[in-house]
Rosetta silent file (secondary structure, phi, psi, omega in degrees, C-alpha in Angstrom):
SEQUENCE: XXXXXXXXXXXXXXXXXXXXXXXXXXXXXXXXXXXXXXXXXXXXXXXXXXXXXXXXXXXXXXXXXXXXXXXXXXXXXXXXXXXXXXXXXXXXXXXXXXXXXXXXXXXXXXXXXXXXXXXXXXXXXXXXXXXXXXXXXXXXXXXXXXXXXXXXXXXXXXXXXXXXXXXXXXXXXXXXXXXXXXXXXXXXXXXXXXXXXXXXXXXXXXXXXXXXXXXXXXXXXXXXXXXXXXXXXXXXXXXXXXXXXXXXXXXXXXXXXXXXXXXXXXXXXXXXXXXXXXXXXXXXXXXXXXXXXXXXXXXXXXXXXXXXXXXXXXXXXXXXX
SCORE:     score description
SCORE:     0.000 S_00000001
   1 L     0.000 -120.363  167.533    0.100    0.487    0.134 S_00000001
   2 H    31.516  -81.642  169.580    3.386    2.410    1.230 S_00000001
   3 H   -47.725  -44.818  135.864    4.479    1.863   -2.445 S_00000001
   4 H   -29.883  -19.637  175.169    1.230    2.648   -4.336 S_00000001
   5 H  -102.939  -11.116 -156.342    1.544    6.451   -2.387 S_00000001
   6 H   -81.850  -46.429 -178.759    5.258    6.219   -3.541 S_00000001
   7 H   -42.931  -72.643 -177.369    4.117    5.586   -6.881 S_00000001
   8 H   -71.768   -7.793  176.245    1.496    8.130   -7.227 S_00000001
   9 H   -85.192  -50.837  155.890    3.813   10.965   -5.064 S_00000001
  10 H   -21.227  -86.724 -175.208    5.949   10.202   -7.971 S_00000001
  11 H   -79.082  -23.415 -156.043    4.067   11.248  -11.124 S_00000001
  12 H   -73.507  -88.484  176.576    2.069   13.594   -9.391 S_00000001
  13 H   -36.830  -30.930 -173.717    5.855   15.717   -9.104 S_00000001
  14 H   -75.573  -18.943  171.371    6.970   14.479  -12.827 S_00000001
  15 H   -61.333  -63.323 -166.010    3.818   16.493  -13.716 S_00000001
  16 H   -17.989  -63.612 -123.437    4.901   19.352  -11.473 S_00000001
  17 H   -69.766  -22.598 -133.080    7.968   19.073  -13.172 S_00000001
  18 H   -92.911  -54.017  172.757    6.704   18.593  -16.609 S_00000001
  19 H   -40.485  -44.655  166.708    4.209   22.091  -16.151 S_00000001
  20 L  -132.818   75.961  178.324    6.846   23.903  -15.601 S_00000001
  21 L  -123.765  -59.973  163.264    8.637   23.626  -18.533 S_00000001
  22 L   -95.086  137.727  177.096    6.105   25.211  -20.987 S_00000001
  23 L  -115.771  155.748 -175.115    6.341   28.587  -21.136 S_00000001
  24 L   -66.224  150.563 -143.678    3.991   31.148  -21.699 S_00000001
  25 L  -109.049  131.654 -154.365    4.352   32.516  -25.003 S_00000001
  26 L   -44.435  127.759  157.547    6.461   36.058  -24.616 S_00000001
  27 E  -117.509 -175.896 -148.763    4.497   39.317  -24.493 S_00000001
  28 E  -121.369  141.032  150.242    5.083   42.931  -24.794 S_00000001
  29 L   -97.629  172.514 -164.611    3.228   46.106  -23.819 S_00000001
  30 L  -147.360 -169.337  146.747    2.011   48.602  -25.957 S_00000001
  31 L  -168.023  156.850 -127.523   -0.606   50.856  -27.050 S_00000001
  32 E  -101.127  173.453  142.408   -2.999   51.390  -29.981 S_00000001
  33 E  -165.744 -179.188 -166.564   -2.589   54.666  -31.952 S_00000001
  34 E  -129.931  126.872  174.082   -3.569   55.827  -35.501 S_00000001
  35 L  -110.719  131.056 -166.174   -1.625   56.999  -38.296 S_00000001
  36 L   -87.590  179.404 -158.073   -3.852   59.352  -39.545 S_00000001
  37 E  -115.625  143.423  157.524   -5.163   61.080  -43.264 S_00000001
  38 E  -126.614  106.534 -139.024   -5.118   64.814  -42.694 S_00000001
  39 E   -74.074  147.194  105.393   -7.828   66.718  -44.934 S_00000001
  40 E  -110.246  164.355  149.312   -6.059   71.110  -45.703 S_00000001
  41 L  -130.921  175.874 -152.624   -6.473   73.307  -47.866 S_00000001
  42 L   -95.743   59.085 -165.873   -4.254   75.345  -49.920 S_00000001
  43 L  -154.889  113.095  158.255   -5.737   78.861  -49.587 S_00000001
  44 L   -41.598   95.732  145.742   -6.830   81.432  -46.445 S_00000001
  45 L  -152.219 -109.898 -174.205  -10.517   81.580  -46.702 S_00000001
  46 L  -135.610  169.345 -164.611  -13.545   80.751  -44.648 S_00000001
  47 E  -100.649 -178.524 -141.394  -15.356   77.285  -44.618 S_00000001
  48 E  -131.076  -95.969 -169.888  -18.374   77.211  -46.483 S_00000001
  49 E  -129.226  112.608  154.229  -20.601   74.472  -45.246 S_00000001
  50 L   -71.036   30.712 -100.552  -19.494   71.677  -42.542 S_00000001
  51 L  -102.101   -8.802  155.358  -20.866   68.099  -43.368 S_00000001
  52 L  -135.979  158.809 -160.315  -19.850   65.869  -41.026 S_00000001
  53 L  -134.476  149.125 -165.002  -19.078   66.130  -37.528 S_00000001
  54 L   -57.837  130.514  157.839  -16.348   63.333  -35.015 S_00000001
  55 L    93.186   13.865 -116.156  -17.174   60.143  -35.009 S_00000001
  56 L  -133.173  143.782 -173.977  -19.551   60.379  -37.857 S_00000001
  57 L  -100.666   80.972 -175.521  -18.330   56.871  -40.214 S_00000001
  58 L  -130.841  153.226  168.368  -17.821   57.917  -44.439 S_00000001
  59 L   -67.228  160.292 -140.794  -17.098   56.843  -47.822 S_00000001
  60 L   -81.816   71.795 -169.466  -15.032   56.785  -50.356 S_00000001
  61 L   138.163  -38.978 -160.414  -16.400   60.450  -51.874 S_00000001
  62 L   -45.426  149.571 -162.161  -17.971   61.533  -49.694 S_00000001
  63 E  -101.784  151.246 -173.280  -18.008   65.437  -49.637 S_00000001
  64 E  -109.296  -24.728 -163.048  -17.027   66.080  -45.955 S_00000001
  65 E  -168.560  116.046  153.148  -16.592   70.405  -45.980 S_00000001
  66 E  -133.335  159.239  167.624  -16.608   72.758  -48.619 S_00000001
  67 E   -41.648  161.907  147.755  -15.086   76.332  -49.181 S_00000001
  68 L   -54.585  143.509  146.922  -15.854   79.946  -49.833 S_00000001
  69 L  -146.189   51.047 -165.311  -15.478   79.904  -53.259 S_00000001
  70 L   -87.486   -8.168 -116.814  -16.212   83.432  -54.570 S_00000001
  71 L  -138.025  -67.923  172.323  -12.271   84.402  -55.501 S_00000001
  72 L   -47.611  -16.506  147.924  -11.920   80.752  -57.455 S_00000001
  73 L   -37.355  -88.836  134.943  -14.528   81.547  -59.282 S_00000001
  74 L  -117.326   15.197  121.171  -14.015   84.067  -60.949 S_00000001
  75 L   -48.272  -26.253  179.573  -10.967   83.267  -61.648 S_00000001
  76 H  -103.468  -14.328  154.993  -12.462   80.653  -63.498 S_00000001
  77 H   -51.645  -48.136  170.699  -14.870   82.200  -65.425 S_00000001
  78 H   -49.829  -44.906  173.659  -12.109   84.936  -66.232 S_00000001
  79 H   -68.795  -44.906  162.900   -9.854   82.297  -67.415 S_00000001
  80 H   -28.401  -55.596 -171.128  -12.213   80.686  -69.565 S_00000001
  81 H   -56.155  -58.242 -100.161  -12.646   84.233  -71.496 S_00000001
  82 H  -131.521   -4.096  160.224  -10.081   84.674  -71.678 S_00000001
  83 H   -94.482  -14.454  165.438   -8.576   81.118  -73.139 S_00000001
  84 H   -58.319  -51.715 -145.532  -11.719   81.990  -75.870 S_00000001
  85 H  -108.543   10.893  119.893  -10.448   84.688  -76.918 S_00000001
  86 H   -42.418  -41.745 -178.188   -7.262   83.459  -77.636 S_00000001
  87 H   -78.683  -51.014 -145.255   -8.091   80.372  -79.933 S_00000001
  88 H   -65.106  -38.447 -158.801  -10.499   83.009  -81.903 S_00000001
  89 H   -65.798  -35.865 -176.853   -6.664   84.977  -82.524 S_00000001
  90 H   -77.358    3.999 -148.372   -5.544   81.678  -83.974 S_00000001
  91 H   -99.691  -73.328 -148.019   -8.314   80.728  -85.627 S_00000001
  92 H   -65.646  -22.103  172.490   -8.253   83.796  -87.281 S_00000001
  93 H   -43.918  -59.530 -166.531   -3.808   83.969  -88.422 S_00000001
  94 H   -25.010  -78.855  179.200   -4.978   80.666  -89.108 S_00000001
  95 H  -111.075   40.151 -170.177   -7.557   81.695  -92.104 S_00000001
  96 L   140.517  144.408  156.924   -6.774   84.741  -92.802 S_00000001
  97 L   -69.599  131.909  163.121   -7.971   88.090  -93.481 S_00000001
  98 L   -64.623  135.778  177.518  -11.986   87.677  -92.653 S_00000001
  99 H   -33.413  -20.293 -178.396  -14.551   87.340  -95.417 S_00000001
 100 H   -94.471  -26.457  143.365  -15.662   90.642  -94.851 S_00000001
 101 H   -42.136  -83.563 -165.536  -12.229   92.524  -94.888 S_00000001
 102 H   -18.352  -69.666 -177.459  -11.812   90.402  -97.859 S_00000001
 103 H   -68.937 -101.561 -147.095  -15.170   91.803 -100.008 S_00000001
 104 L   -42.068   -2.790  164.324  -14.067   95.653  -98.746 S_00000001
 105 H   -64.422  -78.794  150.864  -10.553   94.764 -100.874 S_00000001
 106 H   -27.142  -62.731 -176.412  -12.134   93.561 -103.548 S_00000001
 107 H   -81.759  -57.157  142.496  -14.522   96.526 -104.032 S_00000001
 108 H    25.339  -58.008 -171.266  -11.540   99.067 -103.031 S_00000001
 109 H   -84.571  -27.234  168.977   -9.961   97.236 -105.829 S_00000001
 110 H   -87.758  -46.553  172.353  -12.332   97.444 -108.657 S_00000001
 111 H   -26.885  -24.521 -167.040  -12.794  101.562 -107.945 S_00000001
 112 H   -75.380  -62.974  167.144   -9.399  101.279 -108.532 S_00000001
 113 H   -54.102  -65.778 -178.045   -9.650   99.461 -111.850 S_00000001
 114 H   -44.595  -28.379 -166.703  -12.553  102.428 -112.961 S_00000001
 115 H  -117.258  -23.725  140.838  -10.173  105.173 -111.979 S_00000001
 116 H   -46.464  -63.625 -153.749   -7.125  103.269 -113.846 S_00000001
 117 H  -111.786    0.525  168.232   -8.589  103.112 -116.866 S_00000001
 118 H   -97.840  -12.987  152.557  -10.431  106.301 -117.146 S_00000001
 119 H   -20.645  -83.474  -90.130   -6.462  107.757 -116.312 S_00000001
 120 L  -122.315  -15.397  159.258   -5.452  105.712 -118.798 S_00000001
 121 L   -60.089  -48.931 -159.700   -8.310  107.001 -121.533 S_00000001
 122 H   -63.608  -71.698 -140.111   -6.921  110.594 -120.023 S_00000001
 123 H  -101.579   42.049  134.786   -3.583  110.299 -120.616 S_00000001
 124 H   -80.850  -28.521  162.068   -3.917  108.343 -124.173 S_00000001
 125 H   -40.766  -58.086 -174.196   -5.989  111.138 -125.256 S_00000001
 126 L   -64.794  -53.246 -178.198   -3.706  113.749 -123.952 S_00000001
 127 H   -32.077  -64.375 -142.362   -0.585  111.724 -125.905 S_00000001
 128 H   -82.704   -0.390 -163.963   -2.091  112.488 -128.999 S_00000001
 129 H  -101.768    8.767  178.828   -3.262  115.896 -128.420 S_00000001
 130 H   -77.781  -63.457 -153.227    0.556  116.589 -126.966 S_00000001
 131 H   -40.720  -51.241 -172.893    2.016  115.218 -130.559 S_00000001
 132 L  -103.698   60.189  158.893   -0.044  117.709 -132.298 S_00000001
 133 L    72.811   -2.273 -159.063    1.251  120.784 -130.783 S_00000001
 134 L   -58.867  -37.359 -160.857   -2.597  121.290 -129.181 S_00000001
 135 L  -132.011  164.245 -165.337   -1.822  121.354 -125.069 S_00000001
 136 L   -84.781 -164.577 -137.834    1.742  122.055 -123.510 S_00000001
 137 L  -133.247  -11.715  170.827    4.480  119.391 -122.313 S_00000001
 138 H   -89.782  -71.533 -161.603    3.244  119.886 -118.372 S_00000001
 139 H   -43.281  -21.489  178.966   -0.253  119.199 -119.042 S_00000001
 140 H   -70.167  -62.019  159.169    0.673  115.778 -120.854 S_00000001
 141 H   -12.491  -71.897  170.452    3.491  115.244 -117.777 S_00000001
 142 H   -40.210  -27.837 -155.551    0.580  115.639 -115.626 S_00000001
 143 H  -121.263    4.162 -136.938   -1.493  113.210 -117.054 S_00000001
 144 H  -135.725  -64.972  167.981    1.232  110.756 -117.690 S_00000001
 145 H   -50.031  -62.416  118.599    1.690  110.973 -113.745 S_00000001
 146 H    18.580 -108.619  165.674   -1.751  110.449 -113.084 S_00000001
 147 H   -33.930  -55.329 -169.113   -2.152  107.490 -114.778 S_00000001
 148 H   -87.028  -31.298 -153.856    1.108  105.514 -112.934 S_00000001
 149 H   -87.367  -31.734  173.927    0.076  106.677 -109.704 S_00000001
 150 H   -64.756   13.471 -120.296   -3.634  104.745 -110.642 S_00000001
 151 H  -154.243 -122.644 -163.697   -1.759  101.848 -111.731 S_00000001
 152 H     9.304  -90.469  167.225   -0.117  101.634 -108.466 S_00000001
 153 H    -8.416  -61.074 -159.448   -3.506  101.611 -106.622 S_00000001
 154 H   -57.739  -83.296 -176.355   -4.319   98.665 -108.542 S_00000001
 155 H   -15.713  -80.533  159.401   -1.403   97.121 -107.485 S_00000001
 156 H   -64.024   -9.274  168.700   -1.704   97.177 -103.992 S_00000001
 157 H   -70.733   -7.996 -174.868   -5.104   96.857 -103.693 S_00000001
 158 H   -91.852  -60.289  110.851   -3.714   93.115 -105.772 S_00000001
 159 H    39.228 -130.965  166.153   -1.084   92.963 -103.206 S_00000001
 160 H   -22.375  -52.240 -177.573   -3.207   93.007  -99.780 S_00000001
 161 H   -57.351  -75.529  149.191   -6.180   90.754 -101.880 S_00000001
 162 H     8.063  -83.747 -155.173   -3.319   88.223 -102.369 S_00000001
 163 H   -92.166   -7.253  164.036   -2.270   88.626  -98.523 S_00000001
 164 L  -111.758   26.511 -169.005   -5.062   88.664  -97.078 S_00000001
 165 L  -100.335  -40.239  176.968   -6.271   85.258  -98.851 S_00000001
 166 L   -74.060  151.718  162.079   -3.136   83.690  -96.976 S_00000001
 167 L   -74.442  178.234  166.955   -2.825   82.729  -93.430 S_00000001
 168 L   -68.838  166.560 -156.562   -0.207   84.551  -91.194 S_00000001
 169 L   -90.150  157.718 -145.125    3.394   83.633  -91.391 S_00000001
 170 H   -89.005   -4.218  171.536    4.367   80.645  -89.260 S_00000001
 171 H   -81.254  -33.085 -177.726    6.330   81.847  -86.677 S_00000001
 172 H   -98.343   -7.917  137.261    3.358   84.219  -85.285 S_00000001
 173 H   -17.471  -65.805 -176.097    1.055   81.120  -85.591 S_00000001
 174 L  -105.945   68.617  -45.268    3.070   78.945  -83.205 S_00000001
 175 L   111.984 -116.304  152.712    3.630   82.421  -81.690 S_00000001
 176 H  -107.168   38.026  166.574    0.014   81.670  -80.531 S_00000001
 177 H   -79.898  -28.242 -176.786   -0.367   78.369  -80.660 S_00000001
 178 H   -92.309  -33.351  176.974    1.733   78.829  -77.747 S_00000001
 179 H   -49.403  -50.662  148.646   -0.203   81.520  -75.828 S_00000001
 180 H   -21.499 -106.456  144.599   -3.713   79.378  -76.844 S_00000001
 181 H    58.381  -86.642 -123.510   -1.453   76.870  -74.128 S_00000001
 182 H  -103.274  -56.073  164.706   -1.072   78.956  -71.854 S_00000001
 183 H   -50.133  -40.133 -169.847   -4.426   79.624  -71.652 S_00000001
 184 H   -78.046  -54.698  149.644   -5.591   76.262  -71.345 S_00000001
 185 H   -28.009  -46.739  140.111   -3.465   75.594  -68.711 S_00000001
 186 H    -8.588  -85.287  168.046   -4.327   78.439  -67.146 S_00000001
 187 H   -34.506  -96.442 -106.463   -8.332   77.274  -67.135 S_00000001
 188 L   -95.815   -0.527  144.213   -7.582   73.804  -66.079 S_00000001
 189 L   -73.289  -36.491  172.843   -5.501   75.372  -62.900 S_00000001
 190 H   -43.840  -45.875 -177.300   -8.541   77.202  -62.493 S_00000001
 191 H   -74.021  -12.377 -164.490  -10.793   74.546  -62.342 S_00000001
 192 H   -72.017  -33.453 -162.854   -8.818   72.464  -60.287 S_00000001
 193 H   -62.088  -51.533 -178.407   -8.060   75.299  -57.515 S_00000001
 194 H   -42.069  -64.819 -171.948  -12.425   75.058  -57.685 S_00000001
 195 H   -49.213  -69.103 -177.997  -12.647   71.280  -57.118 S_00000001
 196 H   -55.990  -10.604 -178.389  -10.322   72.037  -53.850 S_00000001
 197 L   -76.299   -0.616  148.426  -12.223   74.190  -52.552 S_00000001
 198 E   -95.032  153.679 -170.930  -14.421   70.720  -51.645 S_00000001
 199 E  -110.195   76.027 -150.497  -13.018   68.479  -49.285 S_00000001
 200 E   -86.925  164.542  168.121  -13.555   64.914  -50.035 S_00000001
 201 L  -138.830  120.783 -168.979  -12.879   61.584  -48.160 S_00000001
 202 L   -48.199  -31.029 -171.528  -10.234   59.405  -49.915 S_00000001
 203 L  -150.304  175.003  155.538  -11.150   55.989  -48.469 S_00000001
 204 L   -76.242  138.556 -166.261  -13.256   54.987  -45.934 S_00000001
 205 L  -130.106 -171.095  146.621  -13.065   56.448  -42.778 S_00000001
 206 L  -151.647  105.747 -162.847  -14.020   57.316  -39.381 S_00000001
 207 L   -48.722   79.522 -164.002  -14.142   61.271  -38.960 S_00000001
 208 L   -43.480  -34.098 -150.821  -11.735   61.272  -35.565 S_00000001
 209 E  -151.977  143.073  118.986  -11.446   65.710  -35.298 S_00000001
 210 E   -91.301   80.088 -146.385  -13.148   68.756  -36.991 S_00000001
 211 L  -108.583   40.859  158.377  -10.729   70.975  -35.834 S_00000001
 212 L  -126.196  129.524  152.004  -12.787   74.362  -37.878 S_00000001
 213 L   -99.122  149.075 -144.253  -16.294   75.256  -37.650 S_00000001
 214 L   -70.849 -174.258 -163.207  -17.829   76.769  -40.558 S_00000001
 215 L    82.002  -21.268  172.586  -17.813   80.409  -40.850 S_00000001
 216 L   -49.377  170.710  108.543  -14.335   80.091  -39.600 S_00000001
 217 L   -77.568  123.230 -177.969  -11.085   81.567  -41.537 S_00000001
 218 L   -74.377  153.140  168.334   -8.812   78.718  -42.806 S_00000001
 219 L  -124.045  132.934 -169.495   -4.704   79.564  -42.608 S_00000001
 220 L   -57.790  155.936  167.675   -3.868   77.913  -46.257 S_00000001
 221 L   108.224  -71.612 -134.428   -1.610   74.565  -44.911 S_00000001
 222 L  -104.498  157.340 -171.745   -3.577   73.110  -42.076 S_00000001
 223 E  -109.692 -175.429 -147.889   -5.424   70.908  -41.540 S_00000001
 224 E  -116.992  -48.768 -135.425   -9.540   71.540  -41.107 S_00000001
 225 E  -138.438  127.731  147.409  -10.026   67.583  -40.959 S_00000001
 226 E  -144.317  172.967 -150.764   -8.614   64.120  -39.814 S_00000001
 227 E  -134.231  152.963  159.242   -9.730   60.923  -40.753 S_00000001
 228 L  -146.788   86.112 -171.204   -8.535   57.296  -39.424 S_00000001
 229 L   -47.515  174.550 -175.566   -9.381   54.407  -42.116 S_00000001
 230 L   -56.130  -84.039  177.249   -9.578   50.970  -40.693 S_00000001
 231 L   -65.288   -2.709  168.850   -6.498   49.980  -41.796 S_00000001
 232 L   -94.932   -9.632  155.723   -3.848   52.726  -40.488 S_00000001
 233 E   -51.881  100.289  127.203   -4.953   51.112  -36.624 S_00000001
 234 E  -133.825 -164.849 -176.690   -1.928   49.761  -35.148 S_00000001
 235 E  -140.476   79.002  171.259   -0.542   48.641  -31.763 S_00000001
 236 L   -17.098 -172.386  130.554    2.670   50.184  -31.428 S_00000001
 237 E   176.419 -149.343 -151.520    4.669   47.850  -28.664 S_00000001
 238 E  -151.514  132.432 -169.299    8.681   47.290  -27.467 S_00000001
 239 E  -130.651  106.569 -166.504   11.119   44.505  -27.856 S_00000001
 240 L   -41.204 -171.277 -162.119   14.219   44.217  -25.462 S_00000001
 241 H  -113.025   -3.095 -158.368   17.138   43.811  -27.762 S_00000001
 242 H   -85.144  -44.340  176.779   18.476   40.173  -26.383 S_00000001
 243 H   -75.262  -25.787 -164.283   14.662   38.873  -28.291 S_00000001
 244 H   -35.817  -76.351 -148.023   14.861   40.929  -31.184 S_00000001
 245 L   -35.803  -18.583 -179.207   16.210   37.994  -32.922 S_00000001
 246 L   -77.237  -33.010  171.814   13.394   35.726  -32.523 S_00000001
 247 L   -89.260  155.842 -169.747   11.172   37.624  -33.706 S_00000001
 248 L  -160.297 -178.717  169.653   10.181   39.145  -37.119 S_00000001
 249 L   -74.993  146.945  175.455    7.892   40.574  -39.529 S_00000001
 250 L   102.762   -0.830 -178.691    4.696   38.697  -40.192 S_00000001
 251 L   -66.024  141.301  154.315    4.608   36.536  -37.127 S_00000001
 252 E   -64.803  114.264 -173.720    1.422   36.083  -35.927 S_00000001
 253 E  -109.226  163.412  153.880    0.061   37.914  -32.283 S_00000001
 254 E  -143.517  132.559  165.104   -2.398   38.667  -30.084 S_00000001
 255 E   -83.002  146.890 -170.137   -3.557   41.491  -28.598 S_00000001
 256 L  -119.539  171.873 -168.516   -4.871   41.755  -25.158 S_00000001
 257 L  -152.843  127.352  155.860   -6.968   44.879  -23.176 S_00000001
 258 L   -78.287  164.436 -176.936   -7.523   44.903  -19.898 S_00000001
 259 L    69.248   -9.630  164.494  -11.336   45.158  -19.508 S_00000001
 260 L   -35.419  148.360  156.378  -11.425   43.557  -23.743 S_00000001
 261 L  -125.800   33.773  150.202  -13.880   41.069  -23.417 S_00000001
 262 L  -173.226  143.092  172.614  -11.923   38.673  -26.332 S_00000001
 263 L   -80.230 -179.536 -167.547   -8.125   39.871  -27.818 S_00000001
 264 E  -113.032  128.513  163.826   -7.571   40.597  -31.361 S_00000001
 265 E   -62.184  106.222  133.649   -5.638   38.769  -34.121 S_00000001
 266 E  -134.437 -151.147  176.091   -2.655   39.825  -35.653 S_00000001
 267 E  -120.637 -162.645  156.821    0.794   40.319  -37.272 S_00000001
 268 L   -58.099  169.525  157.593    4.166   42.274  -37.006 S_00000001
 269 L  -157.889  -23.206 -173.964    4.345   44.514  -39.966 S_00000001
 270 L  -112.521  142.884  154.597    6.658   46.832  -38.556 S_00000001
 271 L  -165.271  113.176 -172.006   10.105   46.131  -36.570 S_00000001
 272 L   -53.670  160.557  155.148   12.465   49.482  -36.097 S_00000001
 273 L  -113.001   31.358  163.461   16.487   48.984  -36.667 S_00000001
 274 L  -153.049  146.053 -152.762   17.038   50.976  -34.290 S_00000001
 275 L   -62.190  170.235  145.095   17.209   50.888  -30.377 S_00000001
 276 L  -164.132 -163.721 -158.839   16.090   53.561  -28.423 S_00000001
 277 L   -98.378  150.348 -174.886   15.379   53.974  -24.601 S_00000001
 278 L   -40.943  127.525 -149.512   11.978   51.956  -23.080 S_00000001
 279 L   -87.581  177.748 -161.737    9.259   54.782  -23.525 S_00000001
 280 L  -124.111  -27.255  178.451    7.716   55.697  -19.509 S_00000001
 281 L   -83.028  -14.202 -172.179    4.284   54.725  -20.672 S_00000001
 282 L  -109.760   37.931 -166.244    5.437   51.242  -21.262 S_00000001
 283 L   -40.867    6.763 -136.079    8.203   51.453  -17.649 S_00000001
 284 L   -69.438  167.658  139.097    6.880   48.396  -15.682 S_00000001
 285 L   -60.963  -78.024  109.267    8.238   45.741  -13.283 S_00000001
 286 L    71.386 -120.049 -132.843    8.219   43.832  -15.768 S_00000001
 287 L  -105.917   18.882  -60.231   10.109   45.268  -17.745 S_00000001
 288 L  -145.562  -13.864 -174.060   13.343   47.064  -16.821 S_00000001
 289 L   -55.939  142.495 -165.261   15.125   46.772  -19.822 S_00000001
 290 L  -110.847 -108.511 -111.364   16.773   50.647  -21.071 S_00000001
 291 L   -80.325  178.782 -159.591   17.211   50.153  -24.559 S_00000001
 292 L   162.806  127.986  171.262   14.371   48.592  -26.491 S_00000001
 293 E   -75.913  122.290 -165.197   13.014   48.093  -30.102 S_00000001
 294 E   -72.259  140.988  124.686    9.947   50.077  -31.241 S_00000001
 295 E  -123.379 -177.040  178.551    8.140   47.424  -33.369 S_00000001
 296 L  -110.368 -172.248 -150.938    4.409   47.555  -34.581 S_00000001
 297 L   173.824  129.763 -169.192    0.959   44.869  -35.135 S_00000001
 298 E  -120.187  110.037 -156.671   -1.427   45.298  -37.642 S_00000001
 299 E   -72.862  142.380  158.736   -5.108   44.040  -36.084 S_00000001
 300 L   -54.674  154.256 -142.655   -6.936   41.924  -38.960 S_00000001
 301 L   -91.165  -22.547  158.779   -9.210   44.513  -40.593 S_00000001
 302 L   -60.096  -43.256  159.006  -12.683   43.188  -38.504 S_00000001
 303 L  -105.882   41.897  146.815  -11.228   44.256  -35.458 S_00000001
 304 L   -25.208  -42.039 -125.451   -9.230   47.413  -36.409 S_00000001
 305 L   -87.407  -30.747 -175.619  -12.808   49.084  -35.917 S_00000001
 306 L   -43.964  -36.628 -163.269  -12.571   47.569  -32.288 S_00000001
 307 L   -85.201  114.513  165.169   -9.511   49.143  -31.249 S_00000001
 308 L   -35.644 -140.219  139.694   -9.556   52.494  -29.249 S_00000001
 309 L  -141.491   79.351 -179.264   -7.115   54.867  -29.864 S_00000001
 310 L   131.412   33.275  178.325   -4.385   55.288  -26.985 S_00000001
 311 L   -80.850  174.199  140.624   -5.118   51.834  -25.391 S_00000001
 312 L   -96.601  160.729 -175.055   -2.531   49.980  -23.792 S_00000001
 313 L  -143.633  101.328 -176.474   -2.372   46.721  -25.268 S_00000001
 314 L   -76.108  128.836 -176.136   -0.046   43.352  -24.102 S_00000001
 315 E  -116.031  113.474 -146.921    0.617   42.175  -27.282 S_00000001
 316 E  -120.060  120.483 -164.004    1.127   38.519  -27.001 S_00000001
 317 L  -107.038  141.856 -152.494    3.640   36.771  -29.632 S_00000001
 318 L  -104.472  126.598  170.531    1.931   33.756  -31.181 S_00000001
 319 L   -42.538  109.633 -159.905    5.467   31.122  -32.416 S_00000001
 320 L   -73.029  140.137 -145.629    5.497   30.429  -35.587 S_00000001
 321 L   -52.376    0.000    0.000    4.568   26.601  -36.450 S_00000001
């Protein structure tokens, strides 16, 4: 009977020793944080409407805020008119004179031809009279000069008509084409600036904070709204140097917090290559290491929306199988 008690006691002792050898998974202190998306405006302007509030969940493409756009809208109208004006000038240069202007030149040419014909007849008649001595040489020369003047006027109008039918010189057309392109770019810039006066959500996210209210004038480039999307939620923790070699990115983890109904699954997605001093927020009696390496774990997408930013967490490492 005594022998049986000894066997049972020995068995219990061996089981206890075996249990002592089973180590709990490595656990590291940390906290949750978010990589926020900050939306801003590129000019000093007043807020017209704020369409969301802190805590709202928004969808990609949803309107969040609109700025007063009086100046940008006027700039767009001016640039559009300048663009159309430059295009019209280019069309004129390519097509030559307008039909109405060519019609005026043709009418002037017809009148000049009639005057030339009359001057020619007058010149011929006076030439005969001069040869017979009826008129003086001065009268005949004056008639000849008038005839030459009328002929020169006809040639001038013919040249103007020919030139008017031609497009402008290549260099002039090329210069105007550059003016048109410059006006188009100014118009596109004005359109873009008007579009920027409406802030939209770049992706599905939570409105974490709104930093201004309608009617307030904002400073160019300063954040107006901060967004937090589920995929940007992280749990940051710190690894002692002597334990760094056992961990790598891609390892599975369990994220545990006090008061949470359940833990959340995740993976290590980043380990810093540089050591740093242990932050006071995670310094404890269990962890007295001075130099640690910061690491980040990404929770599963379904769990990310349940994690509160700034909450303390324990990161339990799941060893590779």
